[in-house]
PDB file of C-alpha atoms in Angstrom:
ATOM      1  CA  MET A   1      30.172 -26.951   7.416  1.00 90.00           C
ATOM      2  CA  LEU A   2      29.062 -23.323   7.543  1.00 91.00           C
ATOM      3  CA  ILE A   3      28.457 -23.486  11.306  1.00 94.00           C
ATOM      4  CA  ALA A   4      31.896 -25.047  11.809  1.00 92.00           C
ATOM      5  CA  LEU A   5      33.490 -22.289   9.722  1.00 92.00           C
ATOM      6  CA  LEU A   6      31.689 -19.505  11.591  1.00 93.00           C
ATOM      7  CA  LEU A   7      32.831 -20.966  14.911  1.00 92.00           C
ATOM      8  CA  ALA A   8      36.430 -21.565  13.846  1.00 92.00           C
ATOM      9  CA  LEU A   9      37.201 -18.240  12.135  1.00 92.00           C
ATOM     10  CA  PRO A  10      36.923 -15.933  15.194  1.00 93.00           C
ATOM     11  CA  VAL A  11      39.054 -18.258  17.328  1.00 92.00           C
ATOM     12  CA  HIS A  12      41.623 -18.530  14.542  1.00 91.00           C
ATOM     13  CA  GLY A  13      41.661 -14.743  14.281  1.00 89.00           C
ATOM     14  CA  LEU A  14      42.388 -14.386  17.992  1.00 90.00           C
ATOM     15  CA  TRP A  15      45.360 -16.722  17.776  1.00 87.00           C
ATOM     16  CA  ARG A  16      46.745 -14.788  14.805  1.00 84.00           C
ATOM     17  CA  LEU A  17      46.102 -11.470  16.568  1.00 86.00           C
ATOM     18  CA  PHE A  18      48.516 -12.527  19.286  1.00 84.00           C
ATOM     19  CA  GLY A  19      51.062 -13.675  16.734  1.00 79.00           C
ATOM     20  CA  ARG A  20      50.672 -17.367  17.449  1.00 80.00           C
ATOM     21  CA  ARG A  21      50.499 -20.198  14.941  1.00 81.00           C
ATOM     22  CA  SER A  22      46.851 -21.194  14.855  1.00 86.00           C
ATOM     23  CA  PRO A  23      45.821 -24.870  15.216  1.00 89.00           C
ATOM     24  CA  TRP A  24      42.289 -24.097  14.062  1.00 90.00           C
ATOM     25  CA  PRO A  25      42.552 -24.516  10.252  1.00 91.00           C
ATOM     26  CA  PRO A  26      43.562 -28.210  10.535  1.00 92.00           C
ATOM     27  CA  ARG A  27      40.983 -28.766  13.269  1.00 93.00           C
ATOM     28  CA  PHE A  28      38.326 -27.245  11.044  1.00 94.00           C
ATOM     29  CA  LEU A  29      39.400 -29.370   8.069  1.00 94.00           C
ATOM     30  CA  GLY A  30      39.392 -32.507  10.210  1.00 94.00           C
ATOM     31  CA  LEU A  31      35.852 -31.718  11.362  1.00 95.00           C
ATOM     32  CA  VAL A  32      34.697 -31.159   7.784  1.00 95.00           C
ATOM     33  CA  GLY A  33      36.127 -34.587   6.985  1.00 95.00           C
ATOM     34  CA  ARG A  34      33.787 -36.101   9.568  1.00 95.00           C
ATOM     35  CA  ILE A  35      30.884 -34.048   8.234  1.00 95.00           C
ATOM     36  CA  VAL A  36      31.349 -35.528   4.745  1.00 94.00           C
ATOM     37  CA  GLY A  37      31.315 -39.006   6.269  1.00 95.00           C
ATOM     38  CA  ALA A  38      35.003 -39.930   6.611  1.00 96.00           C
ATOM     39  CA  ARG A  39      35.976 -41.928   9.669  1.00 96.00           C
ATOM     40  CA  ARG A  40      39.737 -41.626   9.781  1.00 96.00           C
ATOM     41  CA  ARG A  41      41.891 -44.657  10.588  1.00 97.00           C
ATOM     42  CA  ILE A  42      45.648 -44.220  10.987  1.00 98.00           C
ATOM     43  CA  VAL A  43      48.143 -47.021  10.435  1.00 98.00           C
ATOM     44  CA  GLY A  44      51.768 -46.296  11.263  1.00 97.00           C
ATOM     45  CA  THR A  45      53.160 -43.226  13.001  1.00 96.00           C
ATOM     46  CA  PRO A  46      53.084 -39.868  11.208  1.00 97.00           C
ATOM     47  CA  LEU A  47      56.008 -37.555  11.835  1.00 96.00           C
ATOM     48  CA  ARG A  48      55.157 -34.155  13.304  1.00 91.00           C
ATOM     49  CA  HIS A  49      58.218 -32.104  12.442  1.00 90.00           C
ATOM     50  CA  ASP A  50      60.719 -31.718   9.594  1.00 92.00           C
ATOM     51  CA  VAL A  51      58.725 -33.874   7.205  1.00 95.00           C
ATOM     52  CA  VAL A  52      57.422 -33.855   3.661  1.00 94.00           C
ATOM     53  CA  PHE A  53      54.528 -36.258   3.247  1.00 97.00           C
ATOM     54  CA  VAL A  54      54.246 -37.777  -0.231  1.00 97.00           C
ATOM     55  CA  ALA A  55      50.801 -39.279  -0.849  1.00 97.00           C
ATOM     56  CA  ASN A  56      48.615 -40.769  -3.536  1.00 96.00           C
ATOM     57  CA  HIS A  57      45.627 -38.589  -4.387  1.00 95.00           C
ATOM     58  CA  LEU A  58      41.970 -39.629  -4.684  1.00 95.00           C
ATOM     59  CA  SER A  59      39.953 -36.451  -4.072  1.00 94.00           C
ATOM     60  CA  TRP A  60      39.750 -33.225  -2.060  1.00 93.00           C
ATOM     61  CA  ILE A  61      38.746 -35.385   0.927  1.00 95.00           C
ATOM     62  CA  ASP A  62      42.441 -36.344   1.177  1.00 96.00           C
ATOM     63  CA  ILE A  63      43.208 -32.786   2.286  1.00 94.00           C
ATOM     64  CA  LEU A  64      40.643 -32.924   5.081  1.00 94.00           C
ATOM     65  CA  LEU A  65      42.003 -36.259   6.308  1.00 96.00           C
ATOM     66  CA  LEU A  66      45.711 -35.431   6.193  1.00 96.00           C
ATOM     67  CA  SER A  67      45.329 -31.965   7.673  1.00 94.00           C
ATOM     68  CA  GLY A  68      43.163 -33.223  10.514  1.00 94.00           C
ATOM     69  CA  ALA A  69      45.641 -36.008  11.268  1.00 95.00           C
ATOM     70  CA  THR A  70      48.939 -34.134  10.987  1.00 95.00           C
ATOM     71  CA  GLY A  71      48.343 -30.374  10.737  1.00 92.00           C
ATOM     72  CA  THR A  72      50.116 -30.348   7.384  1.00 94.00           C
ATOM     73  CA  ALA A  73      50.237 -27.560   4.834  1.00 91.00           C
ATOM     74  CA  PHE A  74      49.767 -28.479   1.166  1.00 90.00           C
ATOM     75  CA  ILE A  75      51.097 -27.756  -2.278  1.00 85.00           C
ATOM     76  CA  ALA A  76      48.216 -26.932  -4.634  1.00 81.00           C
ATOM     77  CA  LYS A  77      47.744 -25.744  -8.197  1.00 78.00           C
ATOM     78  CA  ALA A  78      47.702 -21.969  -8.635  1.00 76.00           C
ATOM     79  CA  GLU A  79      44.168 -21.978 -10.092  1.00 78.00           C
ATOM     80  CA  LEU A  80      42.800 -22.954  -6.686  1.00 79.00           C
ATOM     81  CA  ARG A  81      43.959 -19.629  -5.238  1.00 80.00           C
ATOM     82  CA  ARG A  82      41.338 -17.853  -7.375  1.00 81.00           C
ATOM     83  CA  ALA A  83      38.433 -20.129  -6.375  1.00 80.00           C
ATOM     84  CA  PRO A  84      35.760 -18.245  -4.390  1.00 80.00           C
ATOM     85  CA  LEU A  85      36.039 -18.853  -0.628  1.00 78.00           C
ATOM     86  CA  VAL A  86      38.021 -22.081  -1.068  1.00 82.00           C
ATOM     87  CA  GLY A  87      41.104 -20.193  -2.286  1.00 82.00           C
ATOM     88  CA  TRP A  88      40.966 -17.854   0.704  1.00 82.00           C
ATOM     89  CA  LEU A  89      40.516 -20.760   3.116  1.00 83.00           C
ATOM     90  CA  CYS A  90      43.575 -22.432   1.598  1.00 83.00           C
ATOM     91  CA  THR A  91      45.703 -19.410   2.495  1.00 82.00           C
ATOM     92  CA  LEU A  92      44.758 -19.834   6.166  1.00 82.00           C
ATOM     93  CA  ASN A  93      46.440 -23.240   6.147  1.00 81.00           C
ATOM     94  CA  ALA A  94      49.757 -22.016   4.655  1.00 81.00           C
ATOM     95  CA  THR A  95      49.050 -23.540   1.228  1.00 85.00           C
ATOM     96  CA  ILE A  96      51.863 -23.212  -1.317  1.00 83.00           C
ATOM     97  CA  PHE A  97      50.380 -22.439  -4.744  1.00 81.00           C
ATOM     98  CA  VAL A  98      52.302 -23.582  -7.790  1.00 77.00           C
ATOM     99  CA  SER A  99      51.842 -22.813 -11.449  1.00 70.00           C
ATOM    100  CA  ARG A 100      52.238 -25.712 -13.858  1.00 60.00           C
ATOM    101  CA  ALA A 101      52.520 -23.313 -16.796  1.00 60.00           C
ATOM    102  CA  ASP A 102      55.045 -20.824 -15.381  1.00 61.00           C
ATOM    103  CA  ARG A 103      58.371 -22.654 -15.330  1.00 59.00           C
ATOM    104  CA  MET A 104      60.142 -19.415 -14.418  1.00 57.00           C
ATOM    105  CA  ALA A 105      58.357 -19.450 -11.034  1.00 62.00           C
ATOM    106  CA  VAL A 106      59.704 -22.863  -9.989  1.00 67.00           C
ATOM    107  CA  THR A 107      62.690 -21.377  -8.122  1.00 72.00           C
ATOM    108  CA  ALA A 108      60.412 -19.114  -6.066  1.00 75.00           C
ATOM    109  CA  GLN A 109      58.046 -21.998  -5.344  1.00 73.00           C
ATOM    110  CA  ILE A 110      60.900 -24.175  -4.129  1.00 76.00           C
ATOM    111  CA  ALA A 111      62.067 -21.322  -1.892  1.00 81.00           C
ATOM    112  CA  GLN A 112      58.541 -21.010  -0.453  1.00 81.00           C
ATOM    113  CA  LEU A 113      58.456 -24.736   0.258  1.00 81.00           C
ATOM    114  CA  ARG A 114      61.794 -24.549   2.047  1.00 82.00           C
ATOM    115  CA  ASP A 115      60.571 -21.545   4.055  1.00 85.00           C
ATOM    116  CA  THR A 116      57.425 -23.419   5.145  1.00 85.00           C
ATOM    117  CA  LEU A 117      59.531 -26.378   6.285  1.00 83.00           C
ATOM    118  CA  ALA A 118      61.833 -23.986   8.155  1.00 82.00           C
ATOM    119  CA  ARG A 119      58.802 -22.667  10.058  1.00 83.00           C
ATOM    120  CA  ASP A 120      58.206 -26.226  11.298  1.00 82.00           C
ATOM    121  CA  TRP A 121      55.136 -26.950   9.173  1.00 87.00           C
ATOM    122  CA  PRO A 122      54.769 -30.440   7.761  1.00 93.00           C
ATOM    123  CA  VAL A 123      54.155 -30.169   4.004  1.00 93.00           C
ATOM    124  CA  THR A 124      52.236 -32.592   1.785  1.00 94.00           C
ATOM    125  CA  LEU A 125      52.908 -33.240  -1.906  1.00 92.00           C
ATOM    126  CA  PHE A 126      50.605 -35.163  -4.231  1.00 93.00           C
ATOM    127  CA  PRO A 127      53.243 -36.070  -6.832  1.00 92.00           C
ATOM    128  CA  GLU A 128      50.779 -37.717  -9.230  1.00 92.00           C
ATOM    129  CA  GLY A 129      49.746 -34.147 -10.048  1.00 86.00           C
ATOM    130  CA  THR A 130      46.059 -35.099 -10.262  1.00 88.00           C
ATOM    131  CA  THR A 131      43.574 -37.449  -8.648  1.00 91.00           C
ATOM    132  CA  GLY A 132      43.514 -41.148  -9.475  1.00 89.00           C
ATOM    133  CA  ASP A 133      41.176 -44.093  -9.049  1.00 89.00           C
ATOM    134  CA  GLY A 134      42.727 -45.359  -5.809  1.00 88.00           C
ATOM    135  CA  VAL A 135      43.753 -48.630  -7.454  1.00 88.00           C
ATOM    136  CA  THR A 136      46.649 -47.706  -9.744  1.00 90.00           C
ATOM    137  CA  LEU A 137      49.370 -45.176  -8.972  1.00 93.00           C
ATOM    138  CA  LEU A 138      49.985 -42.633 -11.705  1.00 92.00           C
ATOM    139  CA  PRO A 139      53.545 -41.587 -12.616  1.00 92.00           C
ATOM    140  CA  PHE A 140      55.113 -39.243 -10.071  1.00 93.00           C
ATOM    141  CA  LYS A 141      56.144 -35.724 -11.136  1.00 88.00           C
ATOM    142  CA  ALA A 142      59.416 -34.959  -9.389  1.00 86.00           C
ATOM    143  CA  ALA A 143      59.754 -31.209 -10.126  1.00 80.00           C
ATOM    144  CA  LEU A 144      58.881 -29.802  -6.694  1.00 75.00           C
ATOM    145  CA  LEU A 145      60.933 -32.449  -4.939  1.00 83.00           C
ATOM    146  CA  ALA A 146      63.823 -30.311  -6.144  1.00 80.00           C
ATOM    147  CA  ALA A 147      63.359 -28.541  -2.796  1.00 80.00           C
ATOM    148  CA  LEU A 148      64.836 -31.699  -1.293  1.00 85.00           C
ATOM    149  CA  ASP A 149      67.818 -31.763  -3.650  1.00 81.00           C
ATOM    150  CA  PRO A 150      69.770 -31.079  -1.529  1.00 83.00           C
ATOM    151  CA  PRO A 151      67.359 -31.430   1.414  1.00 84.00           C
ATOM    152  CA  PRO A 152      67.152 -28.975   4.306  1.00 85.00           C
ATOM    153  CA  PRO A 153      68.980 -30.382   7.354  1.00 86.00           C
ATOM    154  CA  GLY A 154      66.961 -32.980   9.251  1.00 90.00           C
ATOM    155  CA  VAL A 155      64.018 -33.113   6.831  1.00 92.00           C
ATOM    156  CA  ARG A 156      62.650 -36.566   6.032  1.00 95.00           C
ATOM    157  CA  VAL A 157      60.173 -37.877   3.484  1.00 96.00           C
ATOM    158  CA  GLN A 158      57.265 -40.002   4.697  1.00 98.00           C
ATOM    159  CA  PRO A 159      55.170 -41.761   2.032  1.00 98.00           C
ATOM    160  CA  VAL A 160      51.436 -42.129   2.730  1.00 98.00           C
ATOM    161  CA  ARG A 161      48.889 -44.413   1.132  1.00 97.00           C
ATOM    162  CA  ILE A 162      45.312 -43.068   1.283  1.00 97.00           C
ATOM    163  CA  ASP A 163      42.605 -45.720   1.001  1.00 96.00           C
ATOM    164  CA  TYR A 164      38.817 -45.243   1.077  1.00 96.00           C
ATOM    165  CA  GLY A 165      38.191 -48.989   1.148  1.00 95.00           C
ATOM    166  CA  PRO A 166      34.936 -50.213  -0.442  1.00 95.00           C
ATOM    167  CA  ALA A 167      33.811 -46.592  -0.936  1.00 95.00           C
ATOM    168  CA  THR A 168      36.728 -45.799  -3.269  1.00 94.00           C
ATOM    169  CA  HIS A 169      34.784 -46.221  -6.511  1.00 92.00           C
ATOM    170  CA  GLU A 170      32.085 -43.848  -5.214  1.00 92.00           C
ATOM    171  CA  LEU A 171      34.407 -41.154  -3.909  1.00 94.00           C
ATOM    172  CA  ALA A 172      37.478 -41.078  -6.151  1.00 93.00           C
ATOM    173  CA  TRP A 173      37.559 -38.024  -8.410  1.00 93.00           C
ATOM    174  CA  VAL A 174      38.549 -39.503 -11.756  1.00 88.00           C
ATOM    175  CA  GLY A 175      38.559 -38.032 -15.245  1.00 80.00           C
ATOM    176  CA  ASP A 176      37.107 -34.674 -16.260  1.00 84.00           C
ATOM    177  CA  GLU A 177      34.221 -34.542 -13.773  1.00 86.00           C
ATOM    178  CA  PRO A 178      33.704 -30.876 -12.754  1.00 87.00           C
ATOM    179  CA  GLY A 179      34.662 -30.139  -9.171  1.00 84.00           C
ATOM    180  CA  GLN A 180      31.196 -28.962  -8.158  1.00 86.00           C
ATOM    181  CA  HIS A 181      29.668 -32.179  -9.491  1.00 90.00           C
ATOM    182  CA  HIS A 182      32.084 -34.293  -7.513  1.00 91.00           C
ATOM    183  CA  ALA A 183      31.473 -32.256  -4.358  1.00 90.00           C
ATOM    184  CA  ALA A 184      27.708 -32.635  -4.760  1.00 92.00           C
ATOM    185  CA  ARG A 185      28.099 -36.377  -5.290  1.00 91.00           C
ATOM    186  CA  VAL A 186      30.153 -36.731  -2.103  1.00 92.00           C
ATOM    187  CA  LEU A 187      27.735 -34.648  -0.042  1.00 92.00           C
ATOM    188  CA  LYS A 188      24.694 -36.567  -1.285  1.00 92.00           C
ATOM    189  CA  ARG A 189      26.223 -39.894  -0.324  1.00 92.00           C
ATOM    190  CA  ARG A 190      24.509 -41.405   2.695  1.00 92.00           C
ATOM    191  CA  GLY A 191      26.342 -42.872   5.673  1.00 93.00           C
ATOM    192  CA  SER A 192      30.007 -42.897   6.577  1.00 95.00           C
ATOM    193  CA  PHE A 193      33.112 -44.669   5.287  1.00 96.00           C
ATOM    194  CA  VAL A 194      36.460 -45.670   6.753  1.00 97.00           C
ATOM    195  CA  ALA A 195      39.388 -43.770   5.265  1.00 97.00           C
ATOM    196  CA  THR A 196      42.771 -45.300   6.091  1.00 97.00           C
ATOM    197  CA  LEU A 197      45.930 -43.207   6.164  1.00 98.00           C
ATOM    198  CA  HIS A 198      48.788 -45.697   6.039  1.00 98.00           C
ATOM    199  CA  PHE A 199      52.053 -43.976   6.960  1.00 98.00           C
ATOM    200  CA  ALA A 200      55.104 -45.815   5.677  1.00 97.00           C
ATOM    201  CA  GLU A 201      58.539 -45.684   7.270  1.00 97.00           C
ATOM    202  CA  PRO A 202      60.126 -42.284   6.585  1.00 97.00           C
ATOM    203  CA  PHE A 203      63.453 -41.982   4.836  1.00 96.00           C
ATOM    204  CA  ALA A 204      66.202 -39.398   4.561  1.00 95.00           C
ATOM    205  CA  PRO A 205      66.108 -37.897   1.050  1.00 93.00           C
ATOM    206  CA  ALA A 206      69.878 -37.376   1.147  1.00 90.00           C
ATOM    207  CA  ASP A 207      70.282 -41.168   1.105  1.00 92.00           C
ATOM    208  CA  HIS A 208      68.588 -41.431  -2.291  1.00 89.00           C
ATOM    209  CA  GLY A 209      70.321 -38.783  -4.378  1.00 82.00           C
ATOM    210  CA  ASN A 210      68.400 -36.428  -6.653  1.00 89.00           C
ATOM    211  CA  ARG A 211      64.696 -35.557  -6.818  1.00 90.00           C
ATOM    212  CA  LYS A 212      63.899 -38.265  -9.353  1.00 93.00           C
ATOM    213  CA  ALA A 213      65.422 -40.913  -7.119  1.00 94.00           C
ATOM    214  CA  ILE A 214      63.490 -39.522  -4.137  1.00 94.00           C
ATOM    215  CA  ALA A 215      60.228 -39.686  -6.124  1.00 94.00           C
ATOM    216  CA  THR A 216      61.015 -43.256  -7.209  1.00 95.00           C
ATOM    217  CA  GLU A 217      61.646 -44.389  -3.634  1.00 96.00           C
ATOM    218  CA  ALA A 218      58.489 -42.703  -2.328  1.00 96.00           C
ATOM    219  CA  ARG A 219      56.419 -44.301  -5.082  1.00 96.00           C
ATOM    220  CA  ARG A 220      57.938 -47.709  -4.368  1.00 96.00           C
ATOM    221  CA  ARG A 221      56.961 -47.477  -0.699  1.00 97.00           C
ATOM    222  CA  ILE A 222      53.400 -46.369  -1.446  1.00 96.00           C
ATOM    223  CA  GLU A 223      53.010 -49.086  -4.061  1.00 95.00           C
ATOM    224  CA  ALA A 224      54.190 -51.665  -1.516  1.00 95.00           C
ATOM    225  CA  LEU A 225      51.286 -50.654   0.744  1.00 92.00           C
TER     226      LEU A 225
END
């Protein structure tokens, strides 16, 4: 991982120096996904533009898989911004940090999400708000889907089911396990595993009314997978 980072950073810097959008953060994340043993399998056709992906959430490996497959930016909790190294790396991939405690900041966060979509970045939401066991979907939190109520012109929602197959019980980050413990457990695991990203049919959020209705429809489509 360190070698991959040291190789990717200078190239990324050159792209940014010339004012170009760099493809290297998602390429780096996709490579790290392979390093931790994930062999990505894609079912369905992911959109590339004007899309908000809505996915179930099993662990931080989801970010490696989705970024490598689609080049997406992510919405993440504000605490991650302060994490050594990881927080800085997140900023390189246009991460939108949100505070669960600061309700006054919601308007600004929605504006940032709309701005990211306007710059033609796919954006991924994990509406469960935490990681689950990969078997049961948790309730969806619809607050940030307010950015789609009303939606920017042309933007669609594409639900995604993430599945680690037989390795799910080993890799899902469930409960109060500290992040460093989970990371160590993943890195100690021998061999590889197939991680399926199942992209459902996208839908126009304007056809489903408000943010709660959008969240309900996205959840229904993921649950059906």
